[in-house]
Short mmCIF file of C-alpha atoms in Angstrom, two decimals:
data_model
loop_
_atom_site.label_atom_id
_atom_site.label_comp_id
_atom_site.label_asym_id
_atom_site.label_seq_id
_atom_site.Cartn_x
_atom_site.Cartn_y
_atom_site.Cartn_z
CA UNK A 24 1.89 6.82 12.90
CA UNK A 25 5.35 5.78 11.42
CA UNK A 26 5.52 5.88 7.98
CA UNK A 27 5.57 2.88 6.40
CA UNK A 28 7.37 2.49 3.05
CA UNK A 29 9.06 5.49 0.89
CA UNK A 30 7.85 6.76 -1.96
CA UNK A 31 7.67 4.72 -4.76
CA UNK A 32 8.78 7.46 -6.97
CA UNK A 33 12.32 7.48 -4.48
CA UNK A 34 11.88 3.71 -4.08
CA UNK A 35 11.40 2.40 -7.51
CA UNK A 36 12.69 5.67 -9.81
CA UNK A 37 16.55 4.87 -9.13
CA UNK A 38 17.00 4.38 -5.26
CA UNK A 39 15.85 0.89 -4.69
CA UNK A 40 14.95 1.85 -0.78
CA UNK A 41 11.83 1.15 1.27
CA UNK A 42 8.85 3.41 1.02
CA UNK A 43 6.51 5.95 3.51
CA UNK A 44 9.29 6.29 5.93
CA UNK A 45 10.32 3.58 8.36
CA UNK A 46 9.03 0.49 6.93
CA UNK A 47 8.76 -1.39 3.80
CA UNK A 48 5.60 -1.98 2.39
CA UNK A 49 3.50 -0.74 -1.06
CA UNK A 50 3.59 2.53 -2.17
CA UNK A 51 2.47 3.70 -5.93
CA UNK A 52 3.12 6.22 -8.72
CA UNK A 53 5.50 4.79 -10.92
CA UNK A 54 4.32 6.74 -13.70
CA UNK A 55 1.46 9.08 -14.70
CA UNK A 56 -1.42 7.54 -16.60
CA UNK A 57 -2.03 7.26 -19.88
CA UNK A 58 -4.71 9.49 -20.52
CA UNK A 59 -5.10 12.10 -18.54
CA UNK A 60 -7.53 14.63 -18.30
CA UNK A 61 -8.39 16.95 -21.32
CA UNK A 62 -9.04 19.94 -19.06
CA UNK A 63 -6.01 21.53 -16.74
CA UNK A 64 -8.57 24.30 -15.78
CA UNK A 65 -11.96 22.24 -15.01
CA UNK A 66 -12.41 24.06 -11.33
CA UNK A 67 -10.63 27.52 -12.94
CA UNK A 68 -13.70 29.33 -12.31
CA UNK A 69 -14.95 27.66 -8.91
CA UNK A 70 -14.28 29.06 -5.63
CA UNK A 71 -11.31 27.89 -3.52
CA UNK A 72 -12.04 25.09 -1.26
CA UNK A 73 -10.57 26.41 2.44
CA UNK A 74 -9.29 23.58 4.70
CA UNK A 75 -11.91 22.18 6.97
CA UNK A 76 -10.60 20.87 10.58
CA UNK A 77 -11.87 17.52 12.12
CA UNK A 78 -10.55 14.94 13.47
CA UNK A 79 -12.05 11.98 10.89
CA UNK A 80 -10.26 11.28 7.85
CA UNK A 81 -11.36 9.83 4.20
CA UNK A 82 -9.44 9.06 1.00
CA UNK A 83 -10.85 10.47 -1.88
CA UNK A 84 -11.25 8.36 -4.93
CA UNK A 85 -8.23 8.23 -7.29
CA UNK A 86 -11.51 7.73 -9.96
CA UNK A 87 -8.56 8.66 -12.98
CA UNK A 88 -6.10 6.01 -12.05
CA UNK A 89 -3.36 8.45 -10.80
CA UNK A 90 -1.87 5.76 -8.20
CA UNK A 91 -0.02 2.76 -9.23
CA UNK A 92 -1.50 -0.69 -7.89
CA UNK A 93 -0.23 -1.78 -4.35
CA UNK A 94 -2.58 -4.46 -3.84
CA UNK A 95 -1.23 -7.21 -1.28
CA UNK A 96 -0.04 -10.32 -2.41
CA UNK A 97 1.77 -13.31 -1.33
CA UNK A 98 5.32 -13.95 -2.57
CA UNK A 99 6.90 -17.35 -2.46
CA UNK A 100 9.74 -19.01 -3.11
CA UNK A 101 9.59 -20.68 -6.12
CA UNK A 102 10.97 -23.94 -5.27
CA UNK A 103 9.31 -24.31 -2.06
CA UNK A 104 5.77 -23.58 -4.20
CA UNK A 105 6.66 -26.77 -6.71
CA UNK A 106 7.74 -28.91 -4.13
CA UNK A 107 3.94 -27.59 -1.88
CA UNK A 108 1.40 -27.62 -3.97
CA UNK A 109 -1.02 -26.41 -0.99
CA UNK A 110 1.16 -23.68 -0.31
CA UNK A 111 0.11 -21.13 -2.22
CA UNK A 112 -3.50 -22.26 -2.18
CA UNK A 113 -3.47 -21.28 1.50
CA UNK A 114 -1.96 -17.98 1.52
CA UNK A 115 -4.85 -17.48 -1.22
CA UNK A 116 -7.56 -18.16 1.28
CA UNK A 117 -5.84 -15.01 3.49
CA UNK A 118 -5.83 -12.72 0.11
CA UNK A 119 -9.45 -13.65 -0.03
CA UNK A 120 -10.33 -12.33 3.14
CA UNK A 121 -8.28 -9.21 2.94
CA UNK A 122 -10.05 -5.92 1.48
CA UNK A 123 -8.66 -2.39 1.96
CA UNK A 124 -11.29 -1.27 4.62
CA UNK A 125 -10.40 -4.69 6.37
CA UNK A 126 -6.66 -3.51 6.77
CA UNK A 127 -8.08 -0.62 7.93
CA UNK A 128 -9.09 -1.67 10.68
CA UNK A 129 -6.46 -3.91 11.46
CA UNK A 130 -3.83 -1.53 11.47
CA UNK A 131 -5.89 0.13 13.85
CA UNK A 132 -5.84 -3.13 16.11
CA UNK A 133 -2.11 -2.34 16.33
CA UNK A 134 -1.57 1.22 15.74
CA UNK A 135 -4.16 2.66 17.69
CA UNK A 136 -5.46 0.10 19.99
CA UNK A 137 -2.09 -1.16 20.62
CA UNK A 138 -2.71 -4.45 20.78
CA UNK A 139 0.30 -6.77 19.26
CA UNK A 140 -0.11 -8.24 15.54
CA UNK A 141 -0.27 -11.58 16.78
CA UNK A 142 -3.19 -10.87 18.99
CA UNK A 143 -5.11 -9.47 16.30
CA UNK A 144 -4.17 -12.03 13.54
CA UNK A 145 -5.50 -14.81 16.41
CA UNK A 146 -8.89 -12.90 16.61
CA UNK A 147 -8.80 -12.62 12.65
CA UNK A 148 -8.40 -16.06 11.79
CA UNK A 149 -10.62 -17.20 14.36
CA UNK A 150 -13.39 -14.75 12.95
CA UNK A 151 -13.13 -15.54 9.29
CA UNK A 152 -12.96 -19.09 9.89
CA UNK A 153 -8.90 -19.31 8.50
CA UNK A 154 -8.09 -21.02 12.15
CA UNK A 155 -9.75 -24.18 10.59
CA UNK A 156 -8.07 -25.79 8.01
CA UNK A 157 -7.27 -29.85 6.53
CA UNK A 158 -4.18 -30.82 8.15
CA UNK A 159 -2.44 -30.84 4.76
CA UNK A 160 0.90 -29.59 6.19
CA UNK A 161 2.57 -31.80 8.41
CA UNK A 162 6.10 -32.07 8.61
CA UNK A 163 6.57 -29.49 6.86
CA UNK A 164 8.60 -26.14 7.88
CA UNK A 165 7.81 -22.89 6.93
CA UNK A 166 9.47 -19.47 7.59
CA UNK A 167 7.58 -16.22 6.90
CA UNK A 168 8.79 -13.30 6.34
CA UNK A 169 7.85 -10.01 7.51
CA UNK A 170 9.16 -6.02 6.64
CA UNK A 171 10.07 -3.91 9.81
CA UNK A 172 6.76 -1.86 10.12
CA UNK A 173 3.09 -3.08 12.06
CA UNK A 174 1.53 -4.01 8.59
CA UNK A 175 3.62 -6.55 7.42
CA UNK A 176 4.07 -8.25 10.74
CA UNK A 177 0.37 -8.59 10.85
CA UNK A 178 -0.16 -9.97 7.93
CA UNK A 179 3.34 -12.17 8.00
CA UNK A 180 0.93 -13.49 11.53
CA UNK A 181 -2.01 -13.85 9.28
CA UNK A 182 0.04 -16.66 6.42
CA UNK A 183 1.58 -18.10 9.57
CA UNK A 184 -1.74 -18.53 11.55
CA UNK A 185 -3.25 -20.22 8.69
CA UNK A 186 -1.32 -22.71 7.69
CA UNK A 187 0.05 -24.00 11.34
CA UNK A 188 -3.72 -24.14 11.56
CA UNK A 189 -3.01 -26.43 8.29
CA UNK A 190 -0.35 -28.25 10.23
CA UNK A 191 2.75 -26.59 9.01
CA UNK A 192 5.45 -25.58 11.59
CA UNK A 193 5.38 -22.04 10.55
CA UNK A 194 7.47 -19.34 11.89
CA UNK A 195 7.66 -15.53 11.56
CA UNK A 196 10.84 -13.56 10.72
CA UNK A 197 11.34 -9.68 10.93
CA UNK A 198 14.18 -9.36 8.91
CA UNK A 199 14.12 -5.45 7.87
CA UNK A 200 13.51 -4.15 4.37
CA UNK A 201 13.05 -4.98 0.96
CA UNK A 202 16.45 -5.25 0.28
CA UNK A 203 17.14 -7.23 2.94
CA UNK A 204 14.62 -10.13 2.57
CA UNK A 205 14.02 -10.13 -0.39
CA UNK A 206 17.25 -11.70 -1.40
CA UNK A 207 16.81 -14.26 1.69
CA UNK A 208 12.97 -15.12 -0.35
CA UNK A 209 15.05 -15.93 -3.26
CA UNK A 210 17.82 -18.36 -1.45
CA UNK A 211 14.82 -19.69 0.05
CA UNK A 212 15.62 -18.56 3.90
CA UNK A 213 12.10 -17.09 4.09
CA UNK A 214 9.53 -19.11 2.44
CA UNK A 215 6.61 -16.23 1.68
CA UNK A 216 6.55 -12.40 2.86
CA UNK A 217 3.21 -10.27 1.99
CA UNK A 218 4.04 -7.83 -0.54
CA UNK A 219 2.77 -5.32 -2.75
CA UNK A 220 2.04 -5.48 -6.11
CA UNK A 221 3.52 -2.48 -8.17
CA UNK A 222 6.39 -1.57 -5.53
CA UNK A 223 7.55 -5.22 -5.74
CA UNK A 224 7.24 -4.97 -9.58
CA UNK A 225 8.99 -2.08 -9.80
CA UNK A 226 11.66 -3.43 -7.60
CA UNK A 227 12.35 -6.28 -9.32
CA UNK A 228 12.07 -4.06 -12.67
CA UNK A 229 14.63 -1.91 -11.53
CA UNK A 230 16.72 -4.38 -10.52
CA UNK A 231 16.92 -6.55 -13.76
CA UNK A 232 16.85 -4.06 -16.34
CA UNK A 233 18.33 -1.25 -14.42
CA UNK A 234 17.68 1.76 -12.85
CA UNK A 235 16.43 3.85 -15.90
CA UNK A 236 14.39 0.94 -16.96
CA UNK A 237 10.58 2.34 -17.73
CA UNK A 238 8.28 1.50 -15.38
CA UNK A 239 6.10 -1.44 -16.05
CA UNK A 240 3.62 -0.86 -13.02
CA UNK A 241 0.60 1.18 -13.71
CA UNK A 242 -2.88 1.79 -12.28
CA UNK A 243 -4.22 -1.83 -13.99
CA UNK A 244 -3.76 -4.59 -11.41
CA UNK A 245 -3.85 -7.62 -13.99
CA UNK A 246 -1.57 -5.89 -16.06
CA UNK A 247 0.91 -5.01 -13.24
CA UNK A 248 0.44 -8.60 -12.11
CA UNK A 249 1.46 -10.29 -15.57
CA UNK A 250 4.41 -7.85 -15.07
CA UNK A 251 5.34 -8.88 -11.55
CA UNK A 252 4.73 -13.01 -12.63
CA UNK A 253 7.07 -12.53 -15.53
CA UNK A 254 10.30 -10.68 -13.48
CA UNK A 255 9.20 -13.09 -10.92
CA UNK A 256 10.58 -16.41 -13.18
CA UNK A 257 13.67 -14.69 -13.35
CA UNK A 258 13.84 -14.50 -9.36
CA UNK A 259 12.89 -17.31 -8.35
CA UNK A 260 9.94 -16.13 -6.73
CA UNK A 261 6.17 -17.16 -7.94
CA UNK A 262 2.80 -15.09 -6.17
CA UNK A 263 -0.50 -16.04 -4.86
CA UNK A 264 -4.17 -14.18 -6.15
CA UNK A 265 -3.61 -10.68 -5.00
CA UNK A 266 -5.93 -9.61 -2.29
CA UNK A 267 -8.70 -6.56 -3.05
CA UNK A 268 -6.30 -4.73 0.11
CA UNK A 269 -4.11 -1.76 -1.04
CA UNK A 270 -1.49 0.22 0.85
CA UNK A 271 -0.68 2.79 -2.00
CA UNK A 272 -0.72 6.78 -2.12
CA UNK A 273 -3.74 8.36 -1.49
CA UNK A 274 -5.17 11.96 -1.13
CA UNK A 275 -7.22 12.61 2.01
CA UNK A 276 -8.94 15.29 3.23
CA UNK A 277 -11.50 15.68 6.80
CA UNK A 278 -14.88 14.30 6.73
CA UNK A 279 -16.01 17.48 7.37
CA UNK A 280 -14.46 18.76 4.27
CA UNK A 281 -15.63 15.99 1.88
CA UNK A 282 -19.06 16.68 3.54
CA UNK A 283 -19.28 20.88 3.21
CA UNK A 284 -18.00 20.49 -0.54
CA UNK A 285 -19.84 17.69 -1.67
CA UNK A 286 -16.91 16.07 -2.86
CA UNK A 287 -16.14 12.07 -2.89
CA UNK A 288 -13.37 11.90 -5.67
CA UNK A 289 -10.41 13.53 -7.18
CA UNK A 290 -12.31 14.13 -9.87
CA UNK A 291 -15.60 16.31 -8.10
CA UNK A 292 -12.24 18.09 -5.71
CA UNK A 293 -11.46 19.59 -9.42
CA UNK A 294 -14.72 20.63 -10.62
CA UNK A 295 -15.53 21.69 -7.36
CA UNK A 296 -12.46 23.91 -6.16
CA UNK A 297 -10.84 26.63 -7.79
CA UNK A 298 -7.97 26.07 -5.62
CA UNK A 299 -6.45 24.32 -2.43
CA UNK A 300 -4.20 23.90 0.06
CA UNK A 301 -2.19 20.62 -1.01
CA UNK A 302 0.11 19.12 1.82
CA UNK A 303 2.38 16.24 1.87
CA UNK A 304 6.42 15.30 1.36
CA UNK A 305 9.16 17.71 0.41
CA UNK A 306 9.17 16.10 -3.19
CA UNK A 307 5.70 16.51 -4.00
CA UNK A 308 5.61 19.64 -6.25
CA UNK A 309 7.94 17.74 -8.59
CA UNK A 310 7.09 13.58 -8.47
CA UNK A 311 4.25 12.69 -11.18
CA UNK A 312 1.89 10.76 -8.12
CA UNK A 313 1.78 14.04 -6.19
CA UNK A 314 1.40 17.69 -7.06
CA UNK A 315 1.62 17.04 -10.75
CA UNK A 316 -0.11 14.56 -11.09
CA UNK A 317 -3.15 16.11 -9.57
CA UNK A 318 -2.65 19.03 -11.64
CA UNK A 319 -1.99 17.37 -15.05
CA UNK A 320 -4.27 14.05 -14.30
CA UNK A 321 -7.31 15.53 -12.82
CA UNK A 322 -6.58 20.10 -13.16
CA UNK A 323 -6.92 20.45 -9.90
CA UNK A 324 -6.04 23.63 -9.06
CA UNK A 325 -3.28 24.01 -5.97
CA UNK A 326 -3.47 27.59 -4.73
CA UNK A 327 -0.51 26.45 -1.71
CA UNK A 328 1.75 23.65 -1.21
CA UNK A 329 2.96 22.63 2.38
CA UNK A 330 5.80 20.80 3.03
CA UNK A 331 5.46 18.06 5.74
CA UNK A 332 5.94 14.54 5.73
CA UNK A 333 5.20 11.08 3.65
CA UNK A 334 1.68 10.12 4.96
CA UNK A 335 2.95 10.94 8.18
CA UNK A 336 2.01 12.62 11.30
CA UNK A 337 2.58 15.77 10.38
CA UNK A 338 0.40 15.63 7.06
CA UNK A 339 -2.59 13.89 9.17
CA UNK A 340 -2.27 16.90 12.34
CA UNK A 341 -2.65 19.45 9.49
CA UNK A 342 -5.90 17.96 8.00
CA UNK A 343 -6.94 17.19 11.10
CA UNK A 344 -6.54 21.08 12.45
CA UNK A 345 -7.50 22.59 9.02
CA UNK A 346 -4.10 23.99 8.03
CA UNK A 347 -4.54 22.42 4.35
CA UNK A 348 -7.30 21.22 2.91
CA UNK A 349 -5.54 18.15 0.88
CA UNK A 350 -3.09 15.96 2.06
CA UNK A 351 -1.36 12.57 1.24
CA UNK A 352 -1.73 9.54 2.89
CA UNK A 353 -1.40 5.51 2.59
CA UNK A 354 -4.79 4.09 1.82
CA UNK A 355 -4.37 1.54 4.55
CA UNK A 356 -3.25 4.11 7.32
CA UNK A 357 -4.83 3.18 10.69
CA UNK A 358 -6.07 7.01 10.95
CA UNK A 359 -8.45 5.93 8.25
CA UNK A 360 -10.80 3.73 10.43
CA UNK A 361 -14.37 4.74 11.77
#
């Protein structure tokens, strides 16, 4: 799979770029949390945990709040919001729909399956009932906005679906990265894009107060929401109800793994191994979501890091084949699905 947005740490600490590789979506790990663990040493005198090859993946549970937010939500133009009262309402109904599993499985659809985003949005809407809606749109235009990876087209076809099933003429409109439509969601070329919660928020942190400005995104959604709400007055951009989908940093490792260690969060991989193999991007060993985190957050113990890619391919093949035992991922990654 391509990656999908970079690292928030590259994207939102100083270079305002798109995250997990080749698209722009979420990402996470703005900043460490504020309490972590008491214990650096809590799986000190367990046994290391060897990689364990298979071919099914699983996210273990960031139980300590390690991972900033990246919960999709629906960002609108401000003025086209006051002057559409129904508009956001709509895109609301979507975010209701959408859980993390449920994007799963979606990017699957596309990813994997290889069917086109607007094939599965059709068979989406149609099964969650979003096809039928009051025809409380008409004559009224609406352009959405989509970043340049699967995940955003398919949702950008899910807020489109729903409200020309409300009677708008609604368009879609891949038009590249974050810093590319986001200024054309401001000047009110696009009217709403799907974003994410604490990569949006640190983006527009950055860009108001500067790059050295302290992160304001954190592992507490309503928190990193009033953030996001309040930078978004100042850009001309207002949000929708955040859906319970994320597409953040995550730590996987194989079923078979999780299964033969008894182990379905960060916090039991700690107690539980005295050391692993850790895998993931270049900068891992030094940005606060990764290697340090893990160490300082939850004392996990890494015995070896490999240096692959950003939730990519490369990171997946070596869980998959049992070359490390721990390896990070995008919650939402289509390798995820049963």
């Amino acid at each position: 799979m391509t990656a999908r947005r970079p690292l928030m740490s590259l994207l939102a600490i100083g270079v305002l770029t798109l995250t997990a590789a080749c698209g722009e979506g979420g990402s996470s790990g703005t900043a460490a949390p504020a309490t972590p663990a008491p214990a650096a040493t809590q799986g000190a005198d367990a046994a290391a945990c060897e990689p364990v090859a298979g071919e099914q993946l699983v996210v273990l549970d960031d139980d300590q709040g390690l991972q900033t937010v990246d919960n999709i939500i629906p960002a609108v133009n401000a003025e086209a919001a006051a002057a559409d009262p129904n508009l956001v309402p709509l895109l609301d109904e979507v975010s209701a729909t959408l859980d993390t599993p449920t994007l799963i499985e979606l990017n699957s659809a596309v990813d994997v399956q290889r069917q086109t985003s607007t094939q599965v949005a059709e068979a989406y809407l149609a099964e969650t009932g979003l096809s039928t809606q009051d025809a409380v749109g008409e004559g009224r235009t609406v352009v959405v906005g989509a970043g340049n990876f699967s995940e955003s087209a398919t949702l950008a076809e899910l807020y489109a679906g729903t409200l020309r099933a409300a009677g708008y003429d609604a368009s879609t409109q891949a038009i590249g990265n974050r810093e590319t439509y986001e200024p054309a969601l401001r000047a009110g070329e696009l009217t709403v894009v799907p974003e994410y919660v604490g990569t949006l928020t640190e983006f527009l942190n950055k860009g108001a107060n500067g790059a050295d400005a302290p992160a304001v995104a954190s592992s507490d959604l309503d928190a990193t929401v009033t953030a996001l709400t309040e930078l978004g007055t100042g850009a001309g951009l207002v949000f929708g109800t955040p859906s319970q989908a994320q597409d953040q940093n995550a730590f996987a490792v194989t079923t078979a793994f999780a299964e033969e260690y008894g182990v379905a969060t960060l916090s039991e991989l700690a107690e539980t191994c005295g050391g692993v193999v850790l895998g993931g991007p270049p900068e891992c060993p030094e940005r606060p979501f990764c290697q340090p985190g893990l160490e300082d957050t939850y004392g996990l113990e890494v015995a070896e890091f490999v240096s692959l890619d950003a939730g990519g391919p490369l990171t997946k093949t070596a869980l998959q084949q049992g070359e490390i035992a721990v390896g990070l991922v995008f919650s939402s990654d289509a390798a995820l699905a049963g």
